[in-house]
Coordinates of C-alpha atoms in Angstrom, one line a residue:
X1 CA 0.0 0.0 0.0
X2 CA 1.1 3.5 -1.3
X3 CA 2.0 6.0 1.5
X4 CA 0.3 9.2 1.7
X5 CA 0.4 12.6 3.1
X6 CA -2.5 12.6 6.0
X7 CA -4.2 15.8 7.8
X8 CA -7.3 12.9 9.7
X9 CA -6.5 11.5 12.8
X10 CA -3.1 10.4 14.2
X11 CA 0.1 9.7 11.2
X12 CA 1.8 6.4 11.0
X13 CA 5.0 5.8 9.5
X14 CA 3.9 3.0 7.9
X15 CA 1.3 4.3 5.8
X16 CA 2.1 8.3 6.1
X17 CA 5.2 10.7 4.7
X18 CA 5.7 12.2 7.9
X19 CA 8.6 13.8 9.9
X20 CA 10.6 11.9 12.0
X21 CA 9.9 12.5 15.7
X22 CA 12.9 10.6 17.3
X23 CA 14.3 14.0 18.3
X24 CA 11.4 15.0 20.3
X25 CA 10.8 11.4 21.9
X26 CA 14.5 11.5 23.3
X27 CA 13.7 15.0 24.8
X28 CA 10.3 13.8 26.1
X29 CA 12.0 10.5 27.2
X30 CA 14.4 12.2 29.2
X31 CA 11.6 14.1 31.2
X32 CA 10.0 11.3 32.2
X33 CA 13.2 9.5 33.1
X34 CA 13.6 12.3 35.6
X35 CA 10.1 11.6 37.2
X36 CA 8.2 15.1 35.3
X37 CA 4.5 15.7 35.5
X38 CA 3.6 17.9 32.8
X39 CA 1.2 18.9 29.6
X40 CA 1.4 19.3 25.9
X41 CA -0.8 21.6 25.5
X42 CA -0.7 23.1 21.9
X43 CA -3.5 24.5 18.9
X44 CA -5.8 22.0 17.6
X45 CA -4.4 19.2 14.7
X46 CA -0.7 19.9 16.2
X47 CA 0.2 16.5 16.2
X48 CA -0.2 15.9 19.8
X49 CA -2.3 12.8 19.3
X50 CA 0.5 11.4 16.9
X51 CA 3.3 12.4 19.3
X52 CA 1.4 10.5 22.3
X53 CA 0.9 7.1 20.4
X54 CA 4.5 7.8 19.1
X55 CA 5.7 7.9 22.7
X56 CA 4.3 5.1 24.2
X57 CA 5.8 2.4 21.4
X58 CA 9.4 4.5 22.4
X59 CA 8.7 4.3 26.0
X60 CA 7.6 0.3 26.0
X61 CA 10.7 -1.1 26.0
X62 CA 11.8 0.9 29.3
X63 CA 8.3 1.3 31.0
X64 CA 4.6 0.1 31.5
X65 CA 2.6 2.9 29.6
X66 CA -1.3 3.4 30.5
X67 CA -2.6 5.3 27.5
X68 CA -6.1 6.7 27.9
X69 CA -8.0 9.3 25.7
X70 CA -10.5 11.4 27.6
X71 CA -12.5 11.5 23.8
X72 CA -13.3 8.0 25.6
X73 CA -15.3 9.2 28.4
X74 CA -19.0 10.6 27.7
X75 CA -20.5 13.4 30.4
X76 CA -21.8 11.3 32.5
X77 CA -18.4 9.6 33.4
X78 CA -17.8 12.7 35.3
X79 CA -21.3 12.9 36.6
X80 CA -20.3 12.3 40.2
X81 CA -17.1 10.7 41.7
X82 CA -18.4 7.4 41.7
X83 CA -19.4 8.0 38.0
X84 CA -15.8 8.9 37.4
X85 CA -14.2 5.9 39.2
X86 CA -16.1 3.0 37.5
X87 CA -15.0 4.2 34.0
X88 CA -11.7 5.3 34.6
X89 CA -11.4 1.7 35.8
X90 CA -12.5 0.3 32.9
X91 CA -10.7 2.3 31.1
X92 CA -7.4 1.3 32.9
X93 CA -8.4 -2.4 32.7
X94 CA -8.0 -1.8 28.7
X95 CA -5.5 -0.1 28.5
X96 CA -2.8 -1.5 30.7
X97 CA -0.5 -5.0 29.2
X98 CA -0.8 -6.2 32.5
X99 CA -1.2 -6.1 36.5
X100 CA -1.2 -7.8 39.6
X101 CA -3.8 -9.9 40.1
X102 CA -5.3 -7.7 43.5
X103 CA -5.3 -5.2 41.4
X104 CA -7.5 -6.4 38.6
X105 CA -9.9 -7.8 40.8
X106 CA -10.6 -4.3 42.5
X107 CA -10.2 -2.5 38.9
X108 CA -12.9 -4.6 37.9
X109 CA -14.9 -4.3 41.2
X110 CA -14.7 -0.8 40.6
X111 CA -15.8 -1.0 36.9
X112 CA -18.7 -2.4 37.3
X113 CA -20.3 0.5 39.4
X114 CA -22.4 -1.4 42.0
X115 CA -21.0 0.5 44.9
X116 CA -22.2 4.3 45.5
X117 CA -19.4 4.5 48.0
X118 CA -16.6 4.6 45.1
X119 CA -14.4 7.1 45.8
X120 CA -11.1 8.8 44.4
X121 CA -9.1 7.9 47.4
X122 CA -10.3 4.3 46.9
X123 CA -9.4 4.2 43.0
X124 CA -5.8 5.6 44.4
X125 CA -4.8 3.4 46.9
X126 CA -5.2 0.8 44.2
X127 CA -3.4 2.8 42.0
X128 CA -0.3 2.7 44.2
X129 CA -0.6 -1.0 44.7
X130 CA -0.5 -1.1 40.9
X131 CA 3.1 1.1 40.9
X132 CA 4.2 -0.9 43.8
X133 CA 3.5 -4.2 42.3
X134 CA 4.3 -3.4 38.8
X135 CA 7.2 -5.3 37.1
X136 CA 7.6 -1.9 35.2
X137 CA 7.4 1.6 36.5
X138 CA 4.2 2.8 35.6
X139 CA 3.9 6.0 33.3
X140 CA 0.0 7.5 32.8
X141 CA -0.9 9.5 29.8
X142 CA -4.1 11.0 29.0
X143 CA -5.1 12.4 25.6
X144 CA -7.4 14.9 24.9
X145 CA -7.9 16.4 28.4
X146 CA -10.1 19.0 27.2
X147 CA -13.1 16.6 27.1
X148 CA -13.0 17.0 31.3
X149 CA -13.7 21.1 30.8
X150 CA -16.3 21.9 33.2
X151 CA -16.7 19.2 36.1
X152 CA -15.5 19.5 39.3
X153 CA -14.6 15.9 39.4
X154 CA -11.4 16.1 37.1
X155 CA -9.9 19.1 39.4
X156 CA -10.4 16.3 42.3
X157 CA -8.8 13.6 39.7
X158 CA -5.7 15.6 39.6
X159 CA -5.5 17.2 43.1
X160 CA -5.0 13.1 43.8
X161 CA -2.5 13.3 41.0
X162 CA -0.2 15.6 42.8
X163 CA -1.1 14.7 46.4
X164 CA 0.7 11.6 45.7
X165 CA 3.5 13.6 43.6
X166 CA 4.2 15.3 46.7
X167 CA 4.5 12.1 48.4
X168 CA 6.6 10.4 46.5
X169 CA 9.1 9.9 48.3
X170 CA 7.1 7.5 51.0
X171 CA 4.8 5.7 48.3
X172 CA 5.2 4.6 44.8
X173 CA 2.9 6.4 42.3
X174 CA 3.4 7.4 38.3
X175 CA 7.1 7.6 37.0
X176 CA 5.4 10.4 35.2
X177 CA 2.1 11.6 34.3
X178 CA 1.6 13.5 30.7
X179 CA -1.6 15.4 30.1
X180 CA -2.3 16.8 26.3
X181 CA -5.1 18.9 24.8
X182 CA -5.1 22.4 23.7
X183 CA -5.9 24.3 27.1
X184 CA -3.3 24.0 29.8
X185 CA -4.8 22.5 33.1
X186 CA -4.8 25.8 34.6
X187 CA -7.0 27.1 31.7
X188 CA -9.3 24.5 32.5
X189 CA -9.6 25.4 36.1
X190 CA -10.3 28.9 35.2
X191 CA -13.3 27.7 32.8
X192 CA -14.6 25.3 35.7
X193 CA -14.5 27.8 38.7
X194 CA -17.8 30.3 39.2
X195 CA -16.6 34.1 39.0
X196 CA -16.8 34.2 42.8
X197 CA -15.0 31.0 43.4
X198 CA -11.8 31.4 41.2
X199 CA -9.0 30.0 43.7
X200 CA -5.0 30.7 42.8
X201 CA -3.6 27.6 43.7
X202 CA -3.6 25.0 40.7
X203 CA -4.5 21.8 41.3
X204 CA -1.8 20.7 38.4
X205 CA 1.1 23.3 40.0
X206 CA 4.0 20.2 39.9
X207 CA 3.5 20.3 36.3
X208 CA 7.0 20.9 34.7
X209 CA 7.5 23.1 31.6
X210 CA 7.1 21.4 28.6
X211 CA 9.9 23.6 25.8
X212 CA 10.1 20.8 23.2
X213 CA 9.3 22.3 20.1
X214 CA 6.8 20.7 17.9
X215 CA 6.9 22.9 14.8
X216 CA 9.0 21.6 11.9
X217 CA 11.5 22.6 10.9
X218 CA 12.7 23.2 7.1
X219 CA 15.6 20.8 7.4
X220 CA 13.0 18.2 8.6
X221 CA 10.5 18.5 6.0
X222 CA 13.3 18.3 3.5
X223 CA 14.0 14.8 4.9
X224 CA 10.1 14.0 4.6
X225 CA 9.6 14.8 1.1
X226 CA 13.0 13.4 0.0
X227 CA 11.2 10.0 0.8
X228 CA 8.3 11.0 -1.2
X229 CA 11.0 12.0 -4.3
X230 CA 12.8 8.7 -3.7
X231 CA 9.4 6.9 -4.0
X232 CA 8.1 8.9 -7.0
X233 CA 10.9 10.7 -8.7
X234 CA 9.5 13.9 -10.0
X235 CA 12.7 15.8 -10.0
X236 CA 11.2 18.5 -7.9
X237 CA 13.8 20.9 -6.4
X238 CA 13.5 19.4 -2.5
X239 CA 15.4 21.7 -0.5
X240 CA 13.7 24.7 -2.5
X241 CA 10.1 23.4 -1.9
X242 CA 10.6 22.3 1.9
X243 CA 11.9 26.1 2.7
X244 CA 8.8 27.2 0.9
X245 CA 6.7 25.2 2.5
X246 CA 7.9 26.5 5.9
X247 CA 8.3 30.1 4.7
X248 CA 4.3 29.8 4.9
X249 CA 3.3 27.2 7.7
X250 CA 6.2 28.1 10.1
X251 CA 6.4 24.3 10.4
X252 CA 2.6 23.8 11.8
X253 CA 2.3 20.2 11.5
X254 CA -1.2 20.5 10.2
X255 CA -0.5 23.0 7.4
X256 CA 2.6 21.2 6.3
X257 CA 0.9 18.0 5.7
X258 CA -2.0 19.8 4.6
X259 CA 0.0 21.8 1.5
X260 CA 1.8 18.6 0.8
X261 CA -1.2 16.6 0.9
X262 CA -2.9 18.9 -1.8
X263 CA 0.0 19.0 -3.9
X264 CA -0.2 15.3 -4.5
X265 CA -3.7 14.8 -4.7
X266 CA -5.3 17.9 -5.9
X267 CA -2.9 19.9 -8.0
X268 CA -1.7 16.6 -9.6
X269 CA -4.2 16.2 -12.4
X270 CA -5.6 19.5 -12.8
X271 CA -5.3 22.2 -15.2
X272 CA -1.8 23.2 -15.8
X273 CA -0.8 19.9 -13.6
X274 CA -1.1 17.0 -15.4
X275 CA 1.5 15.2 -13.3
X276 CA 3.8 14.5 -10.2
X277 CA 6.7 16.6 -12.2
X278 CA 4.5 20.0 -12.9
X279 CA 2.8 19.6 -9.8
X280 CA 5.7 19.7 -7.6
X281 CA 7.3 23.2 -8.5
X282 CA 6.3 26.7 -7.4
X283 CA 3.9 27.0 -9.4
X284 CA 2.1 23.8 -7.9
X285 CA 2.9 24.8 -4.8
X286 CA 1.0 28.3 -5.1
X287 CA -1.9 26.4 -6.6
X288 CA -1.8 24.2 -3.5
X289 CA -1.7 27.6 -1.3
X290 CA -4.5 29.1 -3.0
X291 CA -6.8 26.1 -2.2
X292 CA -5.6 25.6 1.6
X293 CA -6.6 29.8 1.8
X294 CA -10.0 29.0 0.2
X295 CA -11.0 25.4 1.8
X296 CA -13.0 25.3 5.2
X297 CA -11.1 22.8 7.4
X298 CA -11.5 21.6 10.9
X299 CA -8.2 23.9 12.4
X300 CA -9.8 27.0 10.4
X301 CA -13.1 26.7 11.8
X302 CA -11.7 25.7 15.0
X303 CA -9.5 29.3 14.8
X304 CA -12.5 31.2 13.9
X305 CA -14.7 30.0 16.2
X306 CA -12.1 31.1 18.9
X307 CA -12.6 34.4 17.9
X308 CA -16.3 34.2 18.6
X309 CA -15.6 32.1 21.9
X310 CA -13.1 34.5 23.6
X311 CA -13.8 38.1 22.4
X312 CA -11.1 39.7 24.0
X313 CA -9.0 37.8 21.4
X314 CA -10.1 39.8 18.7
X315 CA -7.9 43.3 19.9
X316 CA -4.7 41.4 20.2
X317 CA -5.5 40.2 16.3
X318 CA -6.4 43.3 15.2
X319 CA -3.3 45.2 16.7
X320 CA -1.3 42.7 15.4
X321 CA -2.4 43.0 11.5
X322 CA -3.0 46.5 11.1
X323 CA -1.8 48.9 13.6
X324 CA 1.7 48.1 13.0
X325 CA 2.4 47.6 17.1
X326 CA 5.0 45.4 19.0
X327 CA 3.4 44.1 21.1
X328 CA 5.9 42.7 24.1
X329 CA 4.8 39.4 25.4
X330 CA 3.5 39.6 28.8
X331 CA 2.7 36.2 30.4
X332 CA 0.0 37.2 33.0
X333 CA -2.3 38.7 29.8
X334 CA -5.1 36.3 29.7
X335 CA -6.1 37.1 26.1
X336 CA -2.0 37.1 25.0
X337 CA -2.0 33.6 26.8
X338 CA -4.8 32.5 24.9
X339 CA -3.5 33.7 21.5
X340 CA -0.5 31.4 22.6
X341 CA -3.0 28.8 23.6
X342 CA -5.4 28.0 20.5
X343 CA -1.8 28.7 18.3
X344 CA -2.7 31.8 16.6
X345 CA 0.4 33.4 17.9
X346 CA 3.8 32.9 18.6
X347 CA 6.5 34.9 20.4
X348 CA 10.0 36.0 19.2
X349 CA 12.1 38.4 20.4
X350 CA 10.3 38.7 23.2
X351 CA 7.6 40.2 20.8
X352 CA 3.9 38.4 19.8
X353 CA 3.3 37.2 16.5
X354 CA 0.7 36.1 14.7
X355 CA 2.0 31.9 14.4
X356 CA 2.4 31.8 10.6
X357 CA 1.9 33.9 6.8
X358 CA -1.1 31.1 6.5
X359 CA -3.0 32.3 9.9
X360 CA -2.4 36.1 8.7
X361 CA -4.1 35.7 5.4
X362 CA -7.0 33.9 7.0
X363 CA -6.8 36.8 9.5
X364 CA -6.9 39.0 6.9
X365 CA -10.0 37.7 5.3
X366 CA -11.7 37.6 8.2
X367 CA -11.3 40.9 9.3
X368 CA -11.4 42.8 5.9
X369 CA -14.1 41.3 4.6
X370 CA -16.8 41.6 7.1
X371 CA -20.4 42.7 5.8
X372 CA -19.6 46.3 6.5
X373 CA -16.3 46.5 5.0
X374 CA -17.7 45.1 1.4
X375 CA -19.8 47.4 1.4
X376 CA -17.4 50.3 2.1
X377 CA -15.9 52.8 -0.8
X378 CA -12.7 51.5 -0.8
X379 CA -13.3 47.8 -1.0
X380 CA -16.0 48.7 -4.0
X381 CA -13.7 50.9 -5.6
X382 CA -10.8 47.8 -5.6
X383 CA -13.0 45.7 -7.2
X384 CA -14.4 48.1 -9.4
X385 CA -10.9 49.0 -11.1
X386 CA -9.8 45.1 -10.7
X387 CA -9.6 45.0 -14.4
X388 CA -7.0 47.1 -15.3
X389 CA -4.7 46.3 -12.7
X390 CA -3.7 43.0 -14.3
X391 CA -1.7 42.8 -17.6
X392 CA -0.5 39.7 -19.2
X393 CA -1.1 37.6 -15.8
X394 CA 1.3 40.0 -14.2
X395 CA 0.2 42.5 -11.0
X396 CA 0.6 46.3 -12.2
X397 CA 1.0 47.8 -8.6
X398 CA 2.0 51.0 -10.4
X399 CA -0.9 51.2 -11.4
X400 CA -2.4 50.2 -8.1
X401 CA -1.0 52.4 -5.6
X402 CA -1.9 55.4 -8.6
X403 CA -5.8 54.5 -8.2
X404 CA -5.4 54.0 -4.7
X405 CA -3.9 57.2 -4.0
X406 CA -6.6 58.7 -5.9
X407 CA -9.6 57.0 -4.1
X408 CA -7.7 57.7 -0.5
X409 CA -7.3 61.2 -1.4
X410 CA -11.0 62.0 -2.4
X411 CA -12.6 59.6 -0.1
X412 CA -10.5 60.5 2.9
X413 CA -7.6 63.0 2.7
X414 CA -9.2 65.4 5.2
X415 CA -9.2 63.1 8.0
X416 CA -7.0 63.9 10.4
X417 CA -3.2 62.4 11.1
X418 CA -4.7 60.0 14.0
X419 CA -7.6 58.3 11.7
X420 CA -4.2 58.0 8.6
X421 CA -2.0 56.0 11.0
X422 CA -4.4 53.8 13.1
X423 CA -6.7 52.9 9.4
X424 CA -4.8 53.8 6.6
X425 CA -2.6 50.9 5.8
X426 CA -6.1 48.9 6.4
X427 CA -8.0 50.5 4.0
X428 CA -4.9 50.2 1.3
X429 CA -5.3 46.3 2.0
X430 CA -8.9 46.5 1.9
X431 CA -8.5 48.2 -1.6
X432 CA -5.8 45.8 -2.9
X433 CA -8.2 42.6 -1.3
X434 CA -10.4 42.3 -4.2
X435 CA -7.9 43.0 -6.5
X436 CA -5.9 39.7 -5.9
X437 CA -8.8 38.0 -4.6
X438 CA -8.4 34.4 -6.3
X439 CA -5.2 34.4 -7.9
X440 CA -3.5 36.0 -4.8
X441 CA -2.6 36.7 -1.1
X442 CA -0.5 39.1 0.8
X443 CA 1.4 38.8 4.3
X444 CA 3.7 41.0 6.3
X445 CA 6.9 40.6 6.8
X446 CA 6.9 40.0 10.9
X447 CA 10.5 41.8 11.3
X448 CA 9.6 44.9 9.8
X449 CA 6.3 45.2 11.5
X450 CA 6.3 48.2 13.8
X451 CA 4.1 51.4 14.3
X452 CA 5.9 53.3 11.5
X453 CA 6.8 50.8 8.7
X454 CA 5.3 47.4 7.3
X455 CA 6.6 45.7 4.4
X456 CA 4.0 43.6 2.3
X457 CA 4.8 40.8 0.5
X458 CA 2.0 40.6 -2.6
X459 CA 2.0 36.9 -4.1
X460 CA 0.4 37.0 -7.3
X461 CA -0.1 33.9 -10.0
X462 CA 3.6 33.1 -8.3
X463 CA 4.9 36.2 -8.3
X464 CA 6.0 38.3 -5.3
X465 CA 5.5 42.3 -5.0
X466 CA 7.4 43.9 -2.2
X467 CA 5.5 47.0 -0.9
X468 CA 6.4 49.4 1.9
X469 CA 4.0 50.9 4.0
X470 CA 5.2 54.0 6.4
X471 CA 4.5 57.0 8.1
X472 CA 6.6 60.1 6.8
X473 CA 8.8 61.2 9.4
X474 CA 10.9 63.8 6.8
X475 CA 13.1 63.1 3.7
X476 CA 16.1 61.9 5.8
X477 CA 14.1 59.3 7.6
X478 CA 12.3 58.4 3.9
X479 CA 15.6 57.8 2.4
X480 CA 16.6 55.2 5.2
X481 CA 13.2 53.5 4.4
X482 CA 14.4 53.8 0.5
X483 CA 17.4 51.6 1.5
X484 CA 15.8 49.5 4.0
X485 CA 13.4 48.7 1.0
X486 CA 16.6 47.6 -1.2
X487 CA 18.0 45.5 1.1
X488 CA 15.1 44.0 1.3
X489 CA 14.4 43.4 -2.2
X490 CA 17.9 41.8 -2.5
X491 CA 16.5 39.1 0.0
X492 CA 13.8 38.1 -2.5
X493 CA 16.2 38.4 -5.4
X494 CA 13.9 41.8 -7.0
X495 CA 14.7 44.7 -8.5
X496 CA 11.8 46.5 -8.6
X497 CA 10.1 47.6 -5.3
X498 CA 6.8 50.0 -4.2
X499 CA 6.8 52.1 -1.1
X500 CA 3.5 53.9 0.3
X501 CA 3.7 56.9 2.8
X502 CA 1.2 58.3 4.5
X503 CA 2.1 62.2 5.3
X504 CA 0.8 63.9 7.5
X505 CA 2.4 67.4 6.3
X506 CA -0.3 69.9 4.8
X507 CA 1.9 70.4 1.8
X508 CA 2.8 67.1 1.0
X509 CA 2.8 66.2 -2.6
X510 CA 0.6 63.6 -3.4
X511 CA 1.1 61.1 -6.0
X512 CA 3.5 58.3 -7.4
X513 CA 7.2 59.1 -8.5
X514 CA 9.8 56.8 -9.6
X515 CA 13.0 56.8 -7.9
X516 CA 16.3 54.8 -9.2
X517 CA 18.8 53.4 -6.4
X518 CA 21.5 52.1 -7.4
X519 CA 20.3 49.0 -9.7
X520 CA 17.2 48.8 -7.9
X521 CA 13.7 51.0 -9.2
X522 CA 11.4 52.6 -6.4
X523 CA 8.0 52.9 -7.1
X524 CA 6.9 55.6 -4.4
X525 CA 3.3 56.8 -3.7
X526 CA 2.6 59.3 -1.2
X527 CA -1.3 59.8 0.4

């Protein structure tokens, strides 16, 4: 049987391309040789499930591994305690190779609910037998932790947890305990607790950090689709196509399988694809984008419905896209902690991020094209001028910032300098959206994001179109900006780039110019 890229359920070697985990099983490994508690907690489709099941065939030759999955349990296992105890009984009576004898008799006592009296501190002195008695040190995992959100009976689960942490070194309990889902157990507690009853101690406060990182990296998806080339030889240019692939996906597991996936089974076949070898080239691979930016998927909807879920979400997102602000990561912000949480961000530089170019364009979307915005001026004036804009398949944006410097100026030039910085570099996206709706996307450049200059990177039909977007701070500081926009067209191997200023000075000259530096030509527009 033919492997295949997969983006349902959990990957297997066997039948998936996938990357190779070793490196983050030895780091795990060596936690739980050193006796951690902790959590993976990361965004949804993040490849914790895989990871997990990965683990526990590493872990098998060294240790007895109880692997449960919470997805398991329905609400009414954590109805009451006693609920809770029969089927995490039978759950354990599945799961584990093997046990004592004693202790499967009062695992299966338990499991078979007769007795109203079943308590947590029952199901853990049996528990202890079971580390005690074990041939094998016992190590507990538990998948999808999330499905215990709301019950008071999973704080009390874990409370028992590290009670007998804490007591380790007078009883036998878990080697190590590994919790994963996408809220961290703190999170959970903070859903679970009435307003007036929040408490500050965490039930799950032994919990070590978990720092492996489980993005991938370019190197590693180089090594993943060099099987795939070894297996179907389409000559594609590997090393080129797995930085590509990361340039966008910043290694998401999900969105790398995802792009790969539609190369080889949607591109292939199609249009100007009529094979492996056309299909796996640039081209393919922004044919592949296109679809994964227009597709409804289970982490999309998932993302979007955070939005809706956890409004105070939507200010950090919004700063982050369009106002141009570095934001400094600040632990103890609840919504900056949940940006980290569901994945939509990342930090570097002690800065937050928006996680990867494929978030921001959904991002984008999202907030540009709400019902009000398509109805404004400038969205209706970008789509009615789309046609001239486009020439021979390539992007005239010339002729774009010309027409958008027009529209600015008569829809809005006598707004004053506040309303310019905080919306104008919006509204010139919202005027470029429906121009490259379909055959194109656009993404920011994280580095150069800052309150007074964003470079856009415009991908159109495969082609990319570095623009500037700035405040004028004076012709000194717009020359620097003129040779920070060279440098930076060197990086994408281009030598022609487009700058847009928005100028605040009452005699500013509006309009485009064309300025030549060095071997480099400057398209500049000011508004």
């Amino acid at each position: 049987m033919a492997r295949t890229f997969n983006t349902e359920g959990y990957c297997d070697p066997n039948y998936n391309y996938m990357v190779d985990l070793t490196g983050r099983l030895v780091q795990i490994k060596a936690m739980v040789d050193n006796g951690k508690y902790f959590t993976i907690n990361r965004g949804r489709q993040y490849g914790k499930t895989t990871t997990l099941i990965a683990l526990e065939g590493y872990l098998e030759p060294y240790y007895q591994v109880i692997s449960l999955d919470f997805q398991m349990l329905s609400s009414a296992c954590f109805e009451n305690e006693a609920s809770f105890v029969s089927s995490f009984s039978r759950e354990i009576l599945y799961a584990a190779e093997s046990m004592p004898v004693q202790v499967k008799a009062e695992l299966e006592s338990y499991s078979r609910g007769n007795d109203s009296e079943l308590t947590l501190p029952v199901l853990f002195k049996t528990l202890e037998k079971f580390c005690r008695e074990s041939d094998k040190k016992l190590v507990l995992m538990i998948d999808e932790v999330d499905s215990a959100s709301n019950n008071q009976v999973f704080l009390d689960f874990l409370a028992q947890l590290r009670a007998y942490y804490l007591k380790r070194r007078k009883v036998t309990t878990f080697q190590s305990v590994i919790l994963a889902g996408v809220h961290d157990v703190r999170s959970i507690k903070r859903k679970i607790r009435p307003e007036e009853d929040h408490k500050a101690n965490s039930p799950w406060n032994i919990a070590a950090d978990y720092t492996v990182d489980m993005n991938f990296c370019a190197d590693e998806i180089e090594v993943m689709l060099m099987e795939y080339e070894n297996d179907y030889s389409t000559g594609m240019d590997v090393k080129s196509m797995a930085q590509s692939i990361y340039d966008y996906t910043s290694g998401y597991p999900y969105l790398v399988s995802r792009l790969c996936k539609l190369i080889d089974e949607k591109v292939t076949g199609g249009g100007m694809f009529p094979d492996k070898s056309s299909a796996w080239t640039n081209s393919g691979f922004q044919a592949a984008l296109k679809m994964l930016l227009e597709e409804t998927n289970p982490l999309f909807e998932s993302l979007m419905n955070k939005l809706y879920d956890y409004p105070e979400l939507n200010s950090v997102i919004s700063h982050l896209l369009f106002q141009g602000e570095k934001i400094p990561y600040n632990p103890d912000d609840i919504a900056m902690k949940d940006a980290m949480m569901f994945g939509f961000a990342k930090v570097q530089d002690s800065s937050v991020q928006i996680a990867n170019r494929i978030f921001e364009t959904r991002l984008y979307n999202k907030y540009l094209l709400t019902s009000r915005e398509q109805c404004s001026e400038m969205f209706s004036e970008g789509s009615r001028w789309r046609s001239q804009f486009v020439i021979d398949g390539y992007l005239d944006v010339r002729r774009v910032l010309e027409k958008f410097v027009e529209t600015f100026d008569f829809l809005y030039g006598d707004r004053d300098e506040t309303f310019v910085e905080d919306e104008g570099r919006r509204y010139f996206m919202l005027f470029l959206k429906p121009i490259i709706n379909g055959s194109g996307n656009c993404y920011v450049e994280p580095e150069t994001r800052n309150r007074e200059r964003m470079d856009l990177v415009i991908d159109y039909l495969g082609r990319q179109y570095v623009c500037e977007l700035k405040i004028w701070h004076g012709n000194a500081y717009n020359e620097r900006g003129e040779a920070q926009l060279s440098k930076y067209l060197d990086y994408f191997h281009l030598k022609k780039g487009y700058m847009l200023s928005f100028n605040f000075n009452q005699k500013k000259e509006i309009g485009v110019k064309e300025i030549i530096l060095g071997d480099k030509v400057l398209i500049e527009a000011v508004v």
